[in-house]
Every structure is written in C-alpha cells, then in structure tokens.
Amino acid sequence: MFNIRMKVWLLALGVAVLSAPAFGQDYVVVVHSSSDVTVSKSDVANLFLGKSKGATPVMQASSTPAGLAFVKAVLGMSWTQYRSHWSKRMFSGKGYPPERVKSDADVKAFLAKNKNAIGYVSAKSVDGTVKVILKF
C-alpha cells in the first residue's frame, strides 16, 4: 500500500513531467529560407530581449513546448522572468515584446510574410520555407 508521502511524491512527479517541455525534443531558431543571416546564441537572446535590432522576432506562446524550451535554453530565464523583463522595458519606454503566435505553423507563416523576421520551431517542423540558423 502506498502511504500518503508516496502518493504526494508521485503526484508531484506527474505534474512535473506533464508541465515540462517534450523530453528529447529538438528546437531550432529559423529565418526565411532566402535569408543569409548568421547569428550566435547571444545575438538571438539580445534580439528577443529587445537589446538589439536587426530582425523582427516572433515568439510562440508560453503554453507551447517550443516556447518553454526557448525561454529557458536560449534566454536563460523562466516565463515569469521574461514577462518581468518586458514589463520593465515597456514601463520605461524601451520597447515592446515580440509578437506571439500559437504554433510552429504560425511562426513559419509569419516568416513567409516578413523576410526580416526570426523565430523558432521544433526541428521536425523544418521544411523548405525556413532556414535553420541555431539549434537548441
């Protein structure tokens, strides 16, 4: 028989597993297929944090595995920290956060319409319409 501690531990483990980004999933930063841009991880982070310009960033929603993985792996923060960062920048008049979309398909559609844009998708969504510039 499970005791109460074991039940609580299993419940916590289940919540952690279900709320984590897909295990083993690979994600990539992408641009329009005709772009010749090359960037480093820090360049990408600076674009998405509004610290540099040069491309129009597009983010996936915080509810997507790609969105969670990107903010953690590339920006090095949680979604709460990311929102706080942008709240401070907006309050001080230093800009607005990137546009948010709901899926990999929406990112690719945004890039198709905005050749100067940058976004991220799961590696399995990559096709001839986008060019991979960074893996994370």
Short mmCIF file of N, CA and C in Angstrom, two decimals:
data_model
loop_
_atom_site.label_atom_id
_atom_site.label_comp_id
_atom_site.label_asym_id
_atom_site.label_seq_id
_atom_site.Cartn_x
_atom_site.Cartn_y
_atom_site.Cartn_z
N MET A 1 0.84 -1.19 0.00
CA MET A 1 0.00 0.00 0.00
C MET A 1 0.88 1.25 0.00
N PHE A 2 0.42 2.22 -0.75
CA PHE A 2 1.12 3.50 -0.77
C PHE A 2 0.75 4.30 0.47
N ASN A 3 1.75 4.89 1.07
CA ASN A 3 1.42 5.81 2.15
C ASN A 3 1.20 7.20 1.56
N ILE A 4 0.80 8.13 2.35
CA ILE A 4 0.46 9.47 1.87
C ILE A 4 1.67 10.18 1.25
N ARG A 5 2.85 9.98 1.81
CA ARG A 5 4.06 10.62 1.24
C ARG A 5 4.33 10.12 -0.18
N MET A 6 4.17 8.84 -0.37
CA MET A 6 4.40 8.26 -1.69
C MET A 6 3.39 8.81 -2.69
N LYS A 7 2.15 8.94 -2.30
CA LYS A 7 1.12 9.48 -3.18
C LYS A 7 1.42 10.92 -3.55
N VAL A 8 1.82 11.71 -2.58
CA VAL A 8 2.16 13.12 -2.85
C VAL A 8 3.37 13.19 -3.78
N TRP A 9 4.37 12.35 -3.55
CA TRP A 9 5.57 12.35 -4.38
C TRP A 9 5.22 11.97 -5.82
N LEU A 10 4.40 10.94 -5.99
CA LEU A 10 4.00 10.53 -7.33
C LEU A 10 3.18 11.60 -8.03
N LEU A 11 2.31 12.26 -7.30
CA LEU A 11 1.53 13.35 -7.88
C LEU A 11 2.44 14.49 -8.32
N ALA A 12 3.39 14.86 -7.50
CA ALA A 12 4.33 15.93 -7.85
C ALA A 12 5.16 15.55 -9.07
N LEU A 13 5.60 14.31 -9.13
CA LEU A 13 6.37 13.84 -10.28
C LEU A 13 5.53 13.90 -11.55
N GLY A 14 4.29 13.48 -11.47
CA GLY A 14 3.41 13.53 -12.63
C GLY A 14 3.18 14.94 -13.12
N VAL A 15 2.98 15.87 -12.21
CA VAL A 15 2.79 17.28 -12.59
C VAL A 15 4.05 17.82 -13.25
N ALA A 16 5.22 17.49 -12.70
CA ALA A 16 6.48 17.97 -13.27
C ALA A 16 6.69 17.42 -14.68
N VAL A 17 6.39 16.17 -14.88
CA VAL A 17 6.57 15.55 -16.20
C VAL A 17 5.61 16.16 -17.21
N LEU A 18 4.37 16.34 -16.84
CA LEU A 18 3.38 16.87 -17.76
C LEU A 18 3.60 18.34 -18.08
N SER A 19 4.19 19.10 -17.18
CA SER A 19 4.39 20.52 -17.43
C SER A 19 5.74 20.83 -18.07
N ALA A 20 6.62 19.85 -18.18
CA ALA A 20 7.94 20.05 -18.78
C ALA A 20 7.84 20.01 -20.29
N PRO A 21 8.78 20.71 -20.97
CA PRO A 21 8.82 20.60 -22.43
C PRO A 21 9.04 19.14 -22.83
N ALA A 22 8.63 18.83 -24.03
CA ALA A 22 8.75 17.45 -24.51
C ALA A 22 10.19 16.95 -24.37
N PHE A 23 10.34 15.85 -23.67
CA PHE A 23 11.67 15.29 -23.42
C PHE A 23 12.30 14.84 -24.72
N GLY A 24 13.54 15.23 -24.93
CA GLY A 24 14.27 14.81 -26.11
C GLY A 24 13.90 15.57 -27.38
N GLN A 25 13.02 16.53 -27.28
CA GLN A 25 12.60 17.31 -28.44
C GLN A 25 13.71 18.29 -28.82
N ASP A 26 13.97 18.43 -30.09
CA ASP A 26 14.95 19.39 -30.57
C ASP A 26 14.22 20.59 -31.15
N TYR A 27 14.76 21.76 -30.87
CA TYR A 27 14.18 23.00 -31.38
C TYR A 27 15.26 23.78 -32.11
N VAL A 28 14.81 24.64 -33.03
CA VAL A 28 15.76 25.40 -33.84
C VAL A 28 15.26 26.83 -34.02
N VAL A 29 16.20 27.75 -34.14
CA VAL A 29 15.89 29.13 -34.48
C VAL A 29 15.93 29.20 -36.00
N VAL A 30 14.92 29.83 -36.59
CA VAL A 30 14.78 29.85 -38.04
C VAL A 30 14.53 31.26 -38.56
N VAL A 31 14.87 31.44 -39.84
CA VAL A 31 14.61 32.66 -40.59
C VAL A 31 14.00 32.26 -41.93
N HIS A 32 13.63 33.24 -42.72
CA HIS A 32 13.09 32.98 -44.06
C HIS A 32 14.14 32.21 -44.86
N SER A 33 13.69 31.33 -45.72
CA SER A 33 14.62 30.48 -46.48
C SER A 33 15.60 31.25 -47.35
N SER A 34 15.25 32.47 -47.75
CA SER A 34 16.15 33.26 -48.61
C SER A 34 17.12 34.12 -47.81
N SER A 35 17.02 34.10 -46.50
CA SER A 35 17.89 34.94 -45.67
C SER A 35 19.31 34.41 -45.64
N ASP A 36 20.26 35.33 -45.53
CA ASP A 36 21.66 34.92 -45.41
C ASP A 36 22.24 35.30 -44.04
N VAL A 37 21.36 35.54 -43.09
CA VAL A 37 21.78 35.95 -41.76
C VAL A 37 22.44 34.80 -41.00
N THR A 38 23.44 35.13 -40.21
CA THR A 38 24.07 34.19 -39.29
C THR A 38 24.16 34.89 -37.94
N VAL A 39 23.84 34.20 -36.88
CA VAL A 39 23.84 34.79 -35.55
C VAL A 39 24.31 33.78 -34.52
N SER A 40 24.75 34.30 -33.39
CA SER A 40 25.13 33.44 -32.26
C SER A 40 23.94 33.35 -31.31
N LYS A 41 24.07 32.48 -30.33
CA LYS A 41 23.01 32.34 -29.33
C LYS A 41 22.79 33.66 -28.58
N SER A 42 23.87 34.36 -28.25
CA SER A 42 23.71 35.64 -27.55
C SER A 42 23.07 36.70 -28.44
N ASP A 43 23.36 36.67 -29.75
CA ASP A 43 22.70 37.59 -30.68
C ASP A 43 21.19 37.36 -30.68
N VAL A 44 20.80 36.08 -30.72
CA VAL A 44 19.38 35.73 -30.71
C VAL A 44 18.73 36.20 -29.41
N ALA A 45 19.39 35.93 -28.29
CA ALA A 45 18.85 36.36 -26.99
C ALA A 45 18.66 37.87 -26.96
N ASN A 46 19.64 38.61 -27.45
CA ASN A 46 19.54 40.08 -27.45
C ASN A 46 18.39 40.57 -28.32
N LEU A 47 18.14 39.92 -29.44
CA LEU A 47 17.01 40.29 -30.30
C LEU A 47 15.69 40.08 -29.58
N PHE A 48 15.52 38.92 -28.95
CA PHE A 48 14.27 38.58 -28.30
C PHE A 48 14.06 39.33 -26.98
N LEU A 49 15.14 39.87 -26.42
CA LEU A 49 15.03 40.66 -25.19
C LEU A 49 14.96 42.16 -25.49
N GLY A 50 14.99 42.51 -26.76
CA GLY A 50 14.89 43.92 -27.14
C GLY A 50 16.15 44.71 -26.93
N LYS A 51 17.27 44.05 -26.75
CA LYS A 51 18.53 44.72 -26.51
C LYS A 51 19.28 45.05 -27.79
N SER A 52 18.84 44.48 -28.91
CA SER A 52 19.44 44.80 -30.20
C SER A 52 18.36 44.73 -31.27
N LYS A 53 18.67 45.31 -32.40
CA LYS A 53 17.73 45.32 -33.52
C LYS A 53 18.39 44.69 -34.73
N GLY A 54 17.63 44.50 -35.77
CA GLY A 54 18.18 43.92 -36.98
C GLY A 54 17.26 42.89 -37.58
N ALA A 55 16.39 42.34 -36.77
CA ALA A 55 15.41 41.36 -37.24
C ALA A 55 14.15 41.51 -36.39
N THR A 56 13.03 41.06 -36.92
CA THR A 56 11.77 41.12 -36.20
C THR A 56 11.52 39.77 -35.54
N PRO A 57 11.64 39.68 -34.22
CA PRO A 57 11.44 38.39 -33.56
C PRO A 57 9.96 38.05 -33.39
N VAL A 58 9.65 36.77 -33.48
CA VAL A 58 8.31 36.25 -33.24
C VAL A 58 8.44 35.08 -32.27
N MET A 59 7.63 35.12 -31.21
CA MET A 59 7.68 34.11 -30.16
C MET A 59 6.47 33.20 -30.23
N GLN A 60 6.65 31.99 -29.74
CA GLN A 60 5.50 31.12 -29.53
C GLN A 60 4.98 31.36 -28.11
N ALA A 61 3.72 31.06 -27.89
CA ALA A 61 3.09 31.27 -26.60
C ALA A 61 3.78 30.43 -25.51
N SER A 62 3.65 30.90 -24.29
CA SER A 62 4.27 30.21 -23.16
C SER A 62 3.68 28.82 -22.93
N SER A 63 2.52 28.57 -23.50
CA SER A 63 1.88 27.27 -23.32
C SER A 63 2.42 26.21 -24.28
N THR A 64 3.29 26.58 -25.21
CA THR A 64 3.83 25.61 -26.15
C THR A 64 5.15 25.04 -25.64
N PRO A 65 5.45 23.78 -25.94
CA PRO A 65 6.75 23.22 -25.55
C PRO A 65 7.92 24.02 -26.14
N ALA A 66 7.77 24.48 -27.38
CA ALA A 66 8.84 25.26 -28.01
C ALA A 66 9.05 26.57 -27.27
N GLY A 67 7.97 27.23 -26.87
CA GLY A 67 8.08 28.49 -26.14
C GLY A 67 8.79 28.30 -24.81
N LEU A 68 8.42 27.26 -24.08
CA LEU A 68 9.06 26.98 -22.80
C LEU A 68 10.54 26.67 -22.97
N ALA A 69 10.85 25.84 -23.96
CA ALA A 69 12.24 25.44 -24.20
C ALA A 69 13.09 26.63 -24.62
N PHE A 70 12.56 27.49 -25.50
CA PHE A 70 13.32 28.63 -25.99
C PHE A 70 13.67 29.60 -24.86
N VAL A 71 12.69 29.97 -24.06
CA VAL A 71 12.93 30.93 -22.99
C VAL A 71 13.95 30.39 -22.01
N LYS A 72 13.88 29.11 -21.71
CA LYS A 72 14.83 28.51 -20.77
C LYS A 72 16.22 28.33 -21.39
N ALA A 73 16.28 27.71 -22.58
CA ALA A 73 17.56 27.35 -23.17
C ALA A 73 18.31 28.52 -23.80
N VAL A 74 17.59 29.41 -24.48
CA VAL A 74 18.26 30.49 -25.20
C VAL A 74 18.33 31.77 -24.37
N LEU A 75 17.24 32.10 -23.69
CA LEU A 75 17.23 33.34 -22.91
C LEU A 75 17.72 33.14 -21.49
N GLY A 76 17.74 31.89 -21.03
CA GLY A 76 18.25 31.59 -19.70
C GLY A 76 17.36 32.09 -18.58
N MET A 77 16.05 32.07 -18.79
CA MET A 77 15.13 32.54 -17.76
C MET A 77 13.83 31.78 -17.81
N SER A 78 12.99 32.02 -16.82
CA SER A 78 11.66 31.43 -16.80
C SER A 78 10.70 32.39 -17.51
N TRP A 79 9.48 31.92 -17.78
CA TRP A 79 8.49 32.81 -18.40
C TRP A 79 8.15 33.97 -17.49
N THR A 80 8.13 33.74 -16.19
CA THR A 80 7.85 34.81 -15.24
C THR A 80 8.94 35.88 -15.33
N GLN A 81 10.19 35.46 -15.39
CA GLN A 81 11.30 36.41 -15.52
C GLN A 81 11.23 37.14 -16.86
N TYR A 82 10.87 36.41 -17.92
CA TYR A 82 10.75 37.02 -19.24
C TYR A 82 9.67 38.09 -19.25
N ARG A 83 8.50 37.78 -18.71
CA ARG A 83 7.41 38.77 -18.63
C ARG A 83 7.83 39.98 -17.80
N SER A 84 8.53 39.74 -16.71
CA SER A 84 9.01 40.83 -15.85
C SER A 84 9.99 41.73 -16.61
N HIS A 85 10.87 41.10 -17.37
CA HIS A 85 11.84 41.85 -18.18
C HIS A 85 11.11 42.82 -19.11
N TRP A 86 10.09 42.29 -19.82
CA TRP A 86 9.37 43.13 -20.77
C TRP A 86 8.47 44.15 -20.08
N SER A 87 7.95 43.84 -18.92
CA SER A 87 7.15 44.83 -18.18
C SER A 87 8.02 46.04 -17.85
N LYS A 88 9.23 45.79 -17.40
CA LYS A 88 10.16 46.88 -17.07
C LYS A 88 10.52 47.70 -18.30
N ARG A 89 10.80 47.02 -19.41
CA ARG A 89 11.17 47.73 -20.65
C ARG A 89 10.01 48.58 -21.16
N MET A 90 8.81 48.03 -21.12
CA MET A 90 7.65 48.79 -21.61
C MET A 90 7.38 49.99 -20.69
N PHE A 91 7.46 49.80 -19.38
CA PHE A 91 7.21 50.88 -18.43
C PHE A 91 8.21 52.02 -18.60
N SER A 92 9.45 51.67 -18.95
CA SER A 92 10.48 52.70 -19.13
C SER A 92 10.53 53.23 -20.56
N GLY A 93 9.63 52.77 -21.42
CA GLY A 93 9.57 53.26 -22.79
C GLY A 93 10.64 52.72 -23.71
N LYS A 94 11.20 51.56 -23.38
CA LYS A 94 12.29 50.99 -24.18
C LYS A 94 11.84 49.95 -25.19
N GLY A 95 10.55 49.83 -25.41
CA GLY A 95 10.09 48.91 -26.45
C GLY A 95 8.99 47.99 -26.00
N TYR A 96 8.59 47.13 -26.93
CA TYR A 96 7.52 46.17 -26.72
C TYR A 96 8.02 44.77 -27.03
N PRO A 97 7.43 43.77 -26.36
CA PRO A 97 7.88 42.39 -26.60
C PRO A 97 7.55 41.92 -28.01
N PRO A 98 8.22 40.86 -28.44
CA PRO A 98 7.94 40.30 -29.76
C PRO A 98 6.49 39.84 -29.86
N GLU A 99 5.99 39.83 -31.08
CA GLU A 99 4.66 39.30 -31.32
C GLU A 99 4.65 37.82 -30.95
N ARG A 100 3.51 37.36 -30.42
CA ARG A 100 3.38 35.95 -30.06
C ARG A 100 2.40 35.25 -30.98
N VAL A 101 2.75 34.02 -31.31
CA VAL A 101 1.88 33.17 -32.13
C VAL A 101 1.66 31.85 -31.40
N LYS A 102 0.80 31.01 -31.95
CA LYS A 102 0.39 29.80 -31.23
C LYS A 102 1.10 28.51 -31.61
N SER A 103 1.81 28.48 -32.74
CA SER A 103 2.35 27.19 -33.19
C SER A 103 3.53 27.36 -34.13
N ASP A 104 4.16 26.23 -34.44
CA ASP A 104 5.23 26.20 -35.43
C ASP A 104 4.72 26.72 -36.78
N ALA A 105 3.53 26.28 -37.16
CA ALA A 105 2.95 26.71 -38.44
C ALA A 105 2.75 28.22 -38.48
N ASP A 106 2.35 28.80 -37.36
CA ASP A 106 2.17 30.25 -37.29
C ASP A 106 3.51 31.00 -37.41
N VAL A 107 4.56 30.44 -36.82
CA VAL A 107 5.89 31.04 -36.94
C VAL A 107 6.31 31.02 -38.41
N LYS A 108 6.15 29.89 -39.07
CA LYS A 108 6.54 29.78 -40.47
C LYS A 108 5.72 30.72 -41.36
N ALA A 109 4.45 30.88 -41.06
CA ALA A 109 3.61 31.81 -41.82
C ALA A 109 4.08 33.26 -41.60
N PHE A 110 4.46 33.59 -40.37
CA PHE A 110 4.97 34.93 -40.06
C PHE A 110 6.26 35.19 -40.83
N LEU A 111 7.15 34.21 -40.85
CA LEU A 111 8.42 34.35 -41.57
C LEU A 111 8.18 34.49 -43.07
N ALA A 112 7.19 33.80 -43.60
CA ALA A 112 6.89 33.88 -45.03
C ALA A 112 6.45 35.29 -45.42
N LYS A 113 5.78 35.97 -44.52
CA LYS A 113 5.29 37.33 -44.78
C LYS A 113 6.30 38.41 -44.40
N ASN A 114 7.26 38.06 -43.54
CA ASN A 114 8.24 39.02 -43.03
C ASN A 114 9.64 38.45 -43.23
N LYS A 115 10.25 38.77 -44.35
CA LYS A 115 11.55 38.17 -44.68
C LYS A 115 12.67 38.59 -43.74
N ASN A 116 12.42 39.62 -42.92
CA ASN A 116 13.41 40.09 -41.96
C ASN A 116 13.10 39.58 -40.55
N ALA A 117 12.27 38.54 -40.45
CA ALA A 117 11.86 38.02 -39.15
C ALA A 117 12.72 36.84 -38.72
N ILE A 118 12.64 36.55 -37.42
CA ILE A 118 13.34 35.41 -36.82
C ILE A 118 12.41 34.78 -35.81
N GLY A 119 12.41 33.46 -35.75
CA GLY A 119 11.56 32.74 -34.81
C GLY A 119 12.16 31.40 -34.47
N TYR A 120 11.37 30.55 -33.85
CA TYR A 120 11.85 29.21 -33.51
C TYR A 120 10.71 28.22 -33.64
N VAL A 121 11.07 26.99 -33.97
CA VAL A 121 10.12 25.90 -34.17
C VAL A 121 10.77 24.60 -33.71
N SER A 122 9.96 23.56 -33.62
CA SER A 122 10.53 22.23 -33.36
C SER A 122 11.27 21.80 -34.62
N ALA A 123 12.33 21.06 -34.44
CA ALA A 123 13.16 20.64 -35.57
C ALA A 123 12.35 19.83 -36.58
N LYS A 124 11.36 19.09 -36.12
CA LYS A 124 10.57 18.27 -37.04
C LYS A 124 9.68 19.11 -37.95
N SER A 125 9.50 20.40 -37.64
CA SER A 125 8.67 21.29 -38.47
C SER A 125 9.45 21.99 -39.57
N VAL A 126 10.75 21.81 -39.59
CA VAL A 126 11.58 22.48 -40.59
C VAL A 126 11.27 21.93 -41.97
N ASP A 127 11.09 22.85 -42.92
CA ASP A 127 10.88 22.47 -44.32
C ASP A 127 11.59 23.51 -45.20
N GLY A 128 11.31 23.51 -46.46
CA GLY A 128 11.98 24.40 -47.40
C GLY A 128 11.62 25.87 -47.27
N THR A 129 10.65 26.20 -46.43
CA THR A 129 10.25 27.61 -46.28
C THR A 129 11.09 28.36 -45.26
N VAL A 130 11.86 27.62 -44.45
CA VAL A 130 12.68 28.26 -43.42
C VAL A 130 14.12 27.76 -43.49
N LYS A 131 15.00 28.55 -42.90
CA LYS A 131 16.42 28.20 -42.84
C LYS A 131 16.83 28.15 -41.36
N VAL A 132 17.44 27.05 -40.94
CA VAL A 132 17.89 26.89 -39.57
C VAL A 132 19.19 27.67 -39.38
N ILE A 133 19.22 28.50 -38.32
CA ILE A 133 20.44 29.24 -38.03
C ILE A 133 21.02 28.92 -36.66
N LEU A 134 20.24 28.21 -35.83
CA LEU A 134 20.73 27.86 -34.49
C LEU A 134 19.90 26.70 -33.95
N LYS A 135 20.56 25.73 -33.33
CA LYS A 135 19.87 24.61 -32.69
C LYS A 135 19.95 24.81 -31.19
N PHE A 136 18.88 24.43 -30.50
CA PHE A 136 18.92 24.49 -29.03
C PHE A 136 18.14 23.34 -28.44
#
